[in-house]
Each structure stands twice: as structure tokens, then as C-alpha cells.
Coordinates of C-alpha atoms and ligand atoms in Angstrom, one line a residue:
M1 CA 186.2 131.3 59.9
G2 CA 183.3 129.0 58.9
V3 CA 182.1 126.2 61.2
N4 CA 183.8 123.6 59.1
D5 CA 187.1 125.5 59.3
S6 CA 187.0 125.8 63.0
V7 CA 186.2 122.1 63.4
M8 CA 189.1 121.4 61.0
Q9 CA 191.3 123.6 63.1
K10 CA 190.5 121.7 66.3
V11 CA 191.1 118.4 64.6
L12 CA 194.5 119.6 63.3
M13 CA 195.5 120.9 66.7
M14 CA 194.9 117.4 68.2
V15 CA 197.6 116.0 66.0
T16 CA 200.7 116.6 68.0
P17 CA 204.3 116.8 66.7
Q18 CA 204.8 113.5 68.5
D19 CA 201.9 112.1 66.4
E20 CA 203.5 113.3 63.2
Y21 CA 206.9 111.8 64.2
D22 CA 205.2 108.4 64.9
H23 CA 203.3 108.6 61.7
V24 CA 206.4 109.1 59.6
I25 CA 208.2 106.3 61.3
N26 CA 205.2 104.1 60.7
L27 CA 205.2 105.0 57.0
L28 CA 208.8 104.0 56.8
Q29 CA 208.1 100.7 58.5
Q30 CA 205.2 100.0 56.2
H31 CA 207.4 100.6 53.2
H32 CA 209.9 98.1 54.4
K33 CA 207.3 95.5 55.0
W34 CA 205.8 96.1 51.5
F35 CA 209.2 95.6 49.9
Q36 CA 209.7 92.4 51.8
E37 CA 206.6 91.1 50.1
S38 CA 207.1 92.5 46.6
I39 CA 209.0 91.8 43.4
P40 CA 211.1 94.8 42.7
L41 CA 211.8 95.1 38.9
I42 CA 212.6 98.8 38.5
A43 CA 215.7 98.8 36.3
S44 CA 217.3 101.8 38.0
E45 CA 217.0 100.3 41.5
N46 CA 218.9 97.8 43.6
I47 CA 219.3 96.7 47.2
P48 CA 222.6 97.4 49.1
S49 CA 224.2 95.1 51.5
P50 CA 223.8 95.4 55.3
A51 CA 227.4 96.8 55.4
V52 CA 226.5 99.5 53.0
R53 CA 223.4 100.4 55.0
E54 CA 225.5 100.6 58.1
A55 CA 227.9 103.0 56.4
L56 CA 224.8 105.2 55.5
M57 CA 223.9 105.4 59.2
S58 CA 227.4 106.4 60.2
D59 CA 228.5 109.8 61.4
F60 CA 230.2 110.5 58.1
G61 CA 226.8 111.7 57.0
N62 CA 227.0 114.6 59.4
R63 CA 230.4 116.0 58.3
Y64 CA 231.9 118.3 55.7
A65 CA 235.0 117.6 53.6
E66 CA 235.1 120.2 50.8
G67 CA 237.9 119.8 48.4
W68 CA 240.1 116.8 47.5
P69 CA 241.1 114.3 50.2
G70 CA 244.3 115.4 51.9
E71 CA 243.6 119.0 50.8
R72 CA 240.4 119.7 52.6
V73 CA 238.8 123.0 53.6
Y74 CA 237.6 121.4 56.9
A75 CA 239.2 119.8 59.9
G76 CA 237.9 116.5 61.3
C77 CA 238.6 114.5 58.0
R78 CA 241.3 112.1 59.2
F79 CA 239.2 109.0 58.6
I80 CA 237.0 110.4 55.9
D81 CA 240.1 111.1 53.8
Q82 CA 241.3 107.5 54.2
V83 CA 238.0 106.2 53.1
E84 CA 237.7 108.5 50.1
F85 CA 241.2 107.7 49.0
K86 CA 240.3 104.0 49.3
C87 CA 237.2 104.6 47.3
I88 CA 239.1 106.2 44.5
E89 CA 241.7 103.4 44.6
L90 CA 239.1 100.7 44.4
M91 CA 237.1 102.4 41.6
K92 CA 240.3 102.9 39.6
K93 CA 240.9 99.1 39.9
L94 CA 237.4 98.1 39.1
F95 CA 237.1 100.3 36.0
E96 CA 240.8 100.5 35.1
A97 CA 240.5 104.3 35.1
E98 CA 243.4 106.7 35.4
F99 CA 241.3 109.3 37.2
V100 CA 238.2 108.9 39.4
D101 CA 236.2 111.5 41.2
V102 CA 233.8 110.0 43.7
R103 CA 232.3 113.2 44.9
P104 CA 229.4 113.8 42.5
I105 CA 226.4 112.9 44.7
S106 CA 224.3 111.3 42.0
G107 CA 224.3 110.5 38.3
V108 CA 222.6 113.8 37.4
V109 CA 225.3 115.7 39.2
A110 CA 228.0 113.5 37.5
N111 CA 226.6 114.5 34.2
L112 CA 226.6 118.1 35.2
V113 CA 230.2 117.7 36.1
V114 CA 230.9 116.3 32.6
Y115 CA 229.1 119.1 30.9
T116 CA 230.8 121.7 33.1
A117 CA 234.3 120.2 32.5
F118 CA 234.0 119.7 28.7
T119 CA 231.5 122.2 27.3
E120 CA 230.4 125.8 27.4
P121 CA 226.8 127.0 27.3
G122 CA 225.7 127.3 23.7
D123 CA 227.7 124.3 22.6
T124 CA 226.0 121.5 20.7
M125 CA 225.8 118.1 22.3
M126 CA 224.3 114.8 21.1
A127 CA 222.5 112.1 22.9
L128 CA 219.5 109.8 22.6
S129 CA 216.1 111.3 22.9
I130 CA 214.0 110.3 25.9
P131 CA 211.5 108.1 23.9
C132 CA 214.6 106.4 22.4
G133 CA 215.9 105.6 25.9
G134 CA 217.7 108.8 26.7
H135 CA 217.6 110.4 30.2
I136 CA 216.3 113.8 31.4
T137 CA 219.9 114.8 32.0
T138 CA 220.6 114.8 28.3
G139 CA 217.3 116.5 27.5
K140 CA 216.7 119.6 25.4
K141 CA 216.0 123.0 26.9
E142 CA 212.4 123.1 25.8
L143 CA 211.9 119.8 27.7
G144 CA 213.5 121.1 30.8
G145 CA 216.4 118.7 30.5
T146 CA 219.6 119.2 32.5
A147 CA 221.8 119.6 29.4
G148 CA 219.6 122.2 27.8
A149 CA 217.8 124.0 30.6
V150 CA 220.6 123.9 33.2
R151 CA 223.9 123.9 31.2
G152 CA 222.5 125.7 28.2
L153 CA 223.7 123.2 25.7
V154 CA 221.9 122.7 22.4
V155 CA 220.9 119.1 22.3
E156 CA 220.7 117.2 19.0
Y157 CA 219.6 113.6 18.9
L158 CA 221.6 110.5 18.1
P159 CA 219.4 108.4 15.8
L160 CA 218.1 105.1 17.1
D161 CA 217.6 102.0 15.0
Y162 CA 214.1 100.9 16.3
K163 CA 214.5 97.3 15.4
E164 CA 218.1 96.9 16.8
L165 CA 217.3 99.1 19.8
N166 CA 220.7 100.7 19.3
I167 CA 222.3 103.8 17.8
D168 CA 222.2 103.8 14.0
V169 CA 225.9 104.2 13.2
D170 CA 225.6 105.4 9.6
K171 CA 222.8 107.9 10.3
A172 CA 224.7 109.1 13.4
K173 CA 227.9 109.7 11.3
E174 CA 225.8 111.7 8.7
R175 CA 224.2 113.8 11.4
I176 CA 227.5 114.6 13.1
Q177 CA 229.0 115.7 9.8
K178 CA 225.9 117.7 8.9
L179 CA 226.1 119.5 12.2
A180 CA 229.7 120.2 11.6
A181 CA 228.9 121.5 8.1
E182 CA 226.4 123.9 9.6
G183 CA 229.1 125.3 11.9
R184 CA 227.8 123.7 15.1
P185 CA 229.8 120.5 15.5
P186 CA 228.9 118.5 18.6
K187 CA 231.3 119.4 21.3
L188 CA 230.3 116.3 23.3
V189 CA 228.5 113.1 22.3
M190 CA 226.9 111.2 25.1
F191 CA 226.6 107.5 24.8
G192 CA 224.5 105.5 27.3
A193 CA 220.9 105.5 28.2
S194 CA 218.2 104.6 30.6
V195 CA 216.9 101.8 28.3
F196 CA 220.2 100.3 27.6
P197 CA 219.9 96.7 26.4
F198 CA 222.8 96.6 24.0
P199 CA 226.4 98.0 24.1
H200 CA 226.6 101.3 22.2
P201 CA 228.8 101.8 19.1
I202 CA 231.6 103.9 20.7
K203 CA 234.4 102.4 18.6
E204 CA 232.4 102.8 15.4
L205 CA 231.7 106.5 16.0
E206 CA 234.8 107.7 17.9
E207 CA 236.7 108.7 14.8
T208 CA 233.8 110.8 13.4
I209 CA 233.3 112.5 16.7
R210 CA 237.0 113.3 17.1
S211 CA 237.2 114.6 13.5
V212 CA 234.8 117.4 14.3
G213 CA 236.5 118.1 17.6
G214 CA 234.0 116.3 19.9
I215 CA 234.5 114.7 23.3
V216 CA 233.4 111.1 23.7
A217 CA 231.3 110.8 26.8
Y218 CA 229.5 107.7 28.2
D219 CA 226.7 107.7 30.8
A220 CA 227.1 104.4 32.6
A221 CA 224.4 105.2 35.2
H222 CA 222.5 102.0 34.4
V223 CA 225.3 99.7 33.5
A224 CA 228.1 100.6 35.9
G225 CA 227.8 97.3 37.8
L226 CA 227.8 95.3 34.6
I227 CA 231.0 97.1 33.4
A228 CA 232.6 96.6 36.8
G229 CA 231.6 92.9 36.6
K230 CA 233.1 92.7 33.0
Q231 CA 229.9 91.7 31.4
F232 CA 229.2 94.7 29.2
Q233 CA 231.3 97.0 27.0
D234 CA 234.4 98.7 28.4
P235 CA 233.8 102.3 27.5
L236 CA 237.3 103.7 28.5
R237 CA 239.0 101.0 26.3
E238 CA 236.6 101.6 23.4
G239 CA 237.3 105.3 23.2
A240 CA 235.4 107.2 25.9
D241 CA 237.1 110.3 27.3
V242 CA 234.9 110.5 30.3
V243 CA 232.3 108.2 32.0
S244 CA 229.6 109.3 34.4
L245 CA 228.1 106.8 36.9
S246 CA 225.3 106.2 39.3
T247 CA 226.4 103.8 41.9
H248 CA 223.1 102.2 42.7
K249 CA 221.5 100.8 39.6
T250 CA 223.4 97.7 38.6
F251 CA 226.2 98.8 40.9
F252 CA 225.9 97.8 44.6
G253 CA 224.7 101.1 46.0
P254 CA 224.2 103.3 47.8
Q255 CA 222.6 106.2 45.8
H256 CA 225.6 108.3 44.7
G257 CA 227.5 109.2 41.6
G258 CA 231.0 109.3 40.1
V259 CA 233.1 110.3 37.2
L260 CA 235.8 108.2 35.5
S261 CA 238.3 109.7 33.1
W262 CA 242.0 110.0 32.1
A263 CA 244.8 111.7 34.0
K264 CA 245.0 114.5 31.4
Y265 CA 241.4 115.5 32.3
A266 CA 241.8 115.3 36.0
D267 CA 242.2 119.0 36.8
K268 CA 239.2 120.3 35.0
T269 CA 237.0 117.5 36.1
K270 CA 238.0 118.0 39.8
R271 CA 237.3 121.7 39.4
A272 CA 233.9 121.1 37.9
T273 CA 232.9 118.9 40.9
F274 CA 234.3 121.3 43.5
P275 CA 233.7 124.2 43.7
G276 CA 231.4 123.7 40.8
M277 CA 228.8 121.1 41.8
V278 CA 229.1 120.0 45.4
S279 CA 229.8 121.5 48.8
N280 CA 229.3 118.5 51.1
H281 CA 229.4 115.4 49.0
H282 CA 227.5 112.9 51.2
L283 CA 230.4 111.3 52.9
H284 CA 228.3 108.5 54.4
A285 CA 227.4 107.5 50.8
V286 CA 231.1 107.7 49.8
A287 CA 231.8 105.2 52.6
G288 CA 229.0 103.0 51.3
V289 CA 230.3 103.2 47.8
T290 CA 233.8 102.1 49.0
I291 CA 232.3 99.0 50.7
A292 CA 230.3 98.4 47.5
C293 CA 233.5 98.5 45.5
A294 CA 235.1 95.9 47.7
E295 CA 232.0 93.7 47.2
M296 CA 232.2 94.3 43.4
L297 CA 235.8 93.3 43.3
E298 CA 235.0 90.0 45.1
F299 CA 231.5 89.1 43.7
G300 CA 231.0 91.5 40.7
Q301 CA 231.7 89.1 37.8
E302 CA 229.5 86.3 39.2
Y303 CA 226.7 88.8 40.0
A304 CA 226.8 90.6 36.6
S305 CA 226.9 87.4 34.7
Q306 CA 223.8 86.1 36.6
I307 CA 222.1 89.4 35.8
V308 CA 222.5 89.0 32.1
K309 CA 221.3 85.4 32.3
N310 CA 218.3 86.4 34.4
A311 CA 217.3 89.3 32.1
K312 CA 217.4 86.9 29.1
A313 CA 215.5 84.3 31.0
L314 CA 212.8 86.7 32.1
A315 CA 212.5 88.1 28.5
Q316 CA 212.2 84.6 27.1
A317 CA 209.7 83.5 29.7
L318 CA 207.5 86.6 29.0
Y319 CA 207.8 86.2 25.3
E320 CA 206.6 82.6 25.5
R321 CA 203.6 83.8 27.5
G322 CA 202.5 86.2 24.8
F323 CA 204.3 89.4 25.7
N324 CA 205.9 91.4 22.9
V325 CA 209.4 91.7 24.4
L326 CA 211.5 93.8 21.9
A327 CA 214.6 92.7 20.2
E328 CA 213.8 89.0 20.2
H329 CA 216.0 88.4 17.2
K330 CA 219.0 89.6 19.2
G331 CA 218.2 87.6 22.4
F332 CA 216.2 90.5 23.9
T333 CA 219.1 92.0 25.9
Q334 CA 222.7 91.9 26.9
S335 CA 222.2 93.9 30.1
H336 CA 219.9 93.9 33.1
V337 CA 217.0 95.6 31.2
I338 CA 214.2 94.5 28.9
L339 CA 211.6 96.6 27.0
I340 CA 208.1 95.3 26.3
D341 CA 205.6 96.7 23.8
I342 CA 202.5 96.4 25.9
T343 CA 200.0 97.9 23.5
K344 CA 198.3 94.6 22.9
Q345 CA 197.5 94.3 26.6
G346 CA 196.8 97.9 27.4
D347 CA 199.0 101.0 28.2
G348 CA 202.1 101.2 30.2
G349 CA 200.7 103.5 32.9
T350 CA 197.6 101.4 33.6
I351 CA 199.6 98.2 33.6
E352 CA 202.2 99.7 36.0
E353 CA 199.4 100.6 38.4
T354 CA 197.7 97.2 38.1
L355 CA 200.9 95.3 38.7
E356 CA 201.7 97.4 41.7
K357 CA 198.5 96.3 43.3
A358 CA 199.7 92.7 43.0
N359 CA 203.1 93.8 44.6
I360 CA 205.0 93.7 41.3
I361 CA 206.9 96.9 41.0
I362 CA 207.8 97.9 37.4
N363 CA 207.7 101.1 35.5
R364 CA 206.0 102.3 32.4
N365 CA 208.3 103.5 29.6
L366 CA 208.0 105.3 26.3
L367 CA 208.7 103.2 23.2
P368 CA 210.9 104.9 20.6
W369 CA 207.9 105.4 18.3
D370 CA 205.3 106.4 21.0
I371 CA 205.3 110.2 20.5
K372 CA 204.8 109.8 16.8
E373 CA 201.8 107.5 17.5
G374 CA 200.3 110.0 19.8
R375 CA 201.1 108.3 23.1
H376 CA 202.9 110.2 26.0
F377 CA 204.8 109.3 29.1
M378 CA 201.8 109.0 31.4
H379 CA 200.3 106.3 29.2
P380 CA 203.1 105.1 27.0
G381 CA 203.1 101.9 24.9
G382 CA 205.9 100.2 26.9
I383 CA 207.0 98.8 30.2
R384 CA 210.6 98.4 31.3
L385 CA 211.8 95.7 33.6
G386 CA 215.2 95.3 35.2
V387 CA 216.5 92.3 37.1
S388 CA 219.4 93.8 39.2
E389 CA 217.5 93.7 42.5
V390 CA 216.0 90.3 42.2
T391 CA 219.4 89.0 41.2
R392 CA 220.9 90.5 44.2
L393 CA 218.2 88.8 46.3
G394 CA 219.6 85.4 45.0
M395 CA 217.1 84.7 42.2
R396 CA 218.1 82.7 39.1
E397 CA 216.6 81.7 35.8
S398 CA 213.9 79.4 37.3
E399 CA 212.7 82.3 39.5
M400 CA 212.5 84.5 36.3
C401 CA 210.0 82.0 35.0
E402 CA 207.9 82.3 38.1
I403 CA 208.0 86.1 37.9
A404 CA 206.9 85.9 34.3
E405 CA 204.0 83.7 35.3
F406 CA 202.9 86.2 38.0
I407 CA 203.0 89.0 35.4
K408 CA 201.0 86.9 33.0
R409 CA 198.4 86.1 35.7
V410 CA 197.9 89.9 36.3
V411 CA 198.1 91.3 32.8
I412 CA 196.8 88.6 30.5
E413 CA 194.7 86.3 32.7
K414 CA 193.4 89.2 34.8
E415 CA 193.3 87.2 38.0
P416 CA 192.1 88.9 41.1
L417 CA 195.0 91.1 42.3
E418 CA 194.6 90.1 45.9
K419 CA 195.2 86.5 45.0
V420 CA 198.3 87.2 43.0
K421 CA 199.6 89.5 45.7
T422 CA 199.3 86.8 48.3
D423 CA 201.2 84.4 46.1
V424 CA 203.9 87.0 45.4
A425 CA 204.4 87.5 49.1
E426 CA 204.6 83.7 49.6
F427 CA 207.2 83.5 46.7
R428 CA 209.2 86.3 48.2
R429 CA 209.5 84.6 51.6
D430 CA 212.6 82.6 50.4
Y431 CA 214.4 85.7 49.2
Q432 CA 215.0 88.0 52.1
K433 CA 218.8 88.1 52.1
V434 CA 221.2 90.2 50.0
H435 CA 223.6 88.0 48.1
Y436 CA 227.0 88.8 46.5
C437 CA 228.3 90.4 49.7
F438 CA 230.5 89.5 52.6
E439 CA 227.9 89.5 55.4
N440 CA 224.2 89.2 55.3
A441 CA 223.0 88.5 58.8
T442 CA 220.4 91.3 58.6
D443 CA 217.6 90.8 56.1
A444 CA 217.5 92.9 52.9
Y445 CA 214.6 95.1 53.9
K446 CA 214.7 94.8 57.6
Y447 CA 213.7 98.1 59.2
I448 CA 216.7 99.1 61.4
K449 CA 215.8 100.9 64.7
I450 CA 218.5 102.6 66.6
R451 CA 216.4 105.0 68.7
Ligands
PLP501 C1 219.4 107.2 36.3 C2 220.1 107.9 35.2 C3 220.9 109.1 35.5 C4 220.7 109.8 36.9 O1 221.2 109.2 37.9 P1 220.8 109.6 39.4 O2 221.9 108.9 40.1 O3 219.4 109.1 39.7 O4 220.9 111.0 39.5 C5 221.7 109.6 34.6 N1 221.7 109.1 33.3 C6 221.0 108.0 33.0 C7 221.1 107.5 31.6 C8 220.2 107.4 33.9 O5 219.4 106.4 33.6

């Protein structure tokens, strides 16, 4: 051991487990404080109500309940079963679904349930590519995507119309028929995306997909709250056989997943979830989702309609300040998300980092044409902004203009970041409560100590 090593060793030994424990708690508390003072614009994130957070801290999170409620493999499920049945009942009502499985623990797991129920390894599936807004769960094997690398599906891409930021219907029909002619018809076509500003053409493509024996699937991870709030398309009515969910993006949280489908697909979907994909299924989160469903039933329409208004308002305000917000000719968006070509101002990675220093939390995003132009995901040409969380904090159109102004001050005027950060914290002071919920005595990001 060198001198330096032995000194190091002594220093390390002076850090006690108690110190480590205190340190972690301190980091958690710092995170909470930071989010109290920041503008959260990550399109996949949201803030749950105090009641949902309470459910997350409940003892449900320490239990097992393998199987279907009422037919569990474990004892001790008396109340857990009642909550899970209620969750299924409320989800059915919200989404007008014949069958609901609330056990998938996340959107990724929900997609794996869909793949397992409806495909075999080696089958062809279609989805949007990642630069075109697709998600890693629908990625090809060579990219390590879930569909390709985990389920062994051969992924072919749905074509995107770059200007419309939507699936190109005619080209998609051609591609489906070509694959069928080659003897590898898509067994499953996955609509939905992570950059999802406009409703996808399910109705327009359903017949072609069915004519080659394909299943119509819809990934509602991003837009579940907008569908529940009746402000986006209704995939089950438009022809989807199965819909996968995350419950925490536009939906009211907590982080969890779910699958919606028809009664005729219930058995195989259930089997894919358990024993296929979960053992414990995060029962505290199921309880949280159940509470979130009740909140959605009561406040969902008002919330979702404000989200769409806010997204349009933020897009317009940024556009007027010189940002190249895409799809201007279509009103920028019909959902919670907007996509900005940031190449005039820099690259997405650097801008993400700079904005973070001013307490504005956004994420860099590939533009559909980035790969062809030699950009990649660390330094892409785009940024993606979502307004779900700021909407849930009670912000409206006028606050969207203020947010656009902060972004302009950082990205275009290049004001000192510390100055903007101070003003952001000041702006945030009035938005510390979760709205669209039954009770909000506890502040949105309050660190809750129960030790
Ligand atoms: C976020 C996302 C998922 C994964 O959801 P998690 O709940 O984070 O596992 C799946 N599909 C799409 C399109 C997504 O954007």
C-alpha cells in the first residue's frame, strides 16, 4: 500500500455508516429544495398529490400479492385485494376498457406484457424509430431496444412525415404491404411515442394492419392522462386491440404501468403479466394509482384541457421569441409536449445543461432528421418540453409566457445564469401546491420526515 493509499484508507474509515445514512438523507432533502425552486418541464414527469405520496409510504409497499385479486398466492391480501379491484374498476371507467391489468410496474413492463401476449420471438413488429419520437421499448435488437433485444422481435419502422410530425399514412400502408409480400407481415403495429404532439392515425391504418393479420397496439405512456381527461384520441374506440400505459407522465402518478384491452384478450394478457413479468407488483404504487384514478375522474377533464392550452401557449410564446418550435402550421401541438429545433441557438445537450443551471429542467431530444445530419443523442438538434407538471402546479397561459421569457433570457440573451436562477426561484414561490386533487395541505415538494 502506498502512502497515499493508506491516507485514503484512514479517511475512508472515518466515514461511518451513520455518516453515509445522513448524507443520503441530506441529498434527498437537497433534491426536494431544488425542485421547489425550479421549473420542471420534462415531458415524461409529473407531480403526484399528497394522497398519492401517502399511499406510496404505506405498508402495501412491503407486501406480496402474486396473482389476480381474490386468487392470490399469498395471505394477508384482504385490503390489498379491495384496493386493486377498485383500481381496475376505476381504470375501466376512465378508459372505457373491458379489461384492465394494473400490475405491470412501469410502461416498459407494460410493453413487455403486450409483446409477450401478442407476439412470438422472431415476429416482425412496427413502431416509430427513436429519432422520430419512438421509445427504447420499441427499439431494434442492434440498438438494445426492449422489443428487439429482450423479446427478440424484428422491428421495422413506421414512416414519419417530418413536417406534420405524424405517421405518414400512405407510406405506412405501402411498408406494411411490402413486409407482407416479403413473407414477414407485422404481427403487431405499435402506435404512440415519446414525442407525441398529434394523435396517431389508428383509424386510417387499422384495416391494412388487420388485412395482414396484425394486432393494433397503442403505447399511451405519454398521453394516458390526456386520454383519461378526454382531450386526445381514444385509441380503444379508434381500433386498438391493446393499450399500454405509464401512470405518471400526463396521468397523476405514481410511477407505475398498466394494460388496457378487450375481454377476449384478458386471459393471455393476465398470463403475460403474471407469471410472465412480475412477482411483486408494487402494491403501494397500485394504491397510489387508485387514488390518482379517483382524482382523474373528478378533475381530469379540466386538467387535461388546461395542459393542451398551456402547451400551445408555451409554444406560441417561444415561437414569438425566436425559437423554431416545430409544427407551427398545425398550432404546434395537441398534447402536453412541444419539440424545438434548437440548432440556431446551439445543440440540445449543451442547452439542456445551461438551462439546468438556471433551474429550468428540460431534456435534449433527437429531431427526426438528426442522425442523417450527423448529430447524435448526446448533442442532438432538439429540445423537448412538456407542461404536465407545471400545469398540475396550477400554472396557466400567462405563466407559460413567463417561462418562455426565462428560457429566452438563458438561451438567446445569455444572461448570467445565477440571475435567472434567482428569478426562477422567486417565480416558483407562488406555485407550491398540487392542483386538481382533493386535498393539498402538504406542499408539492415538501420533504416528508417520518423517522
Ligand atoms: C416513457 C415511455 C415508456 C416507458 O415508461 P416507464 O413507465 O418509464 O417504464 C414506454 N413507452 C413510451 C412511448 C414512453 O415514452
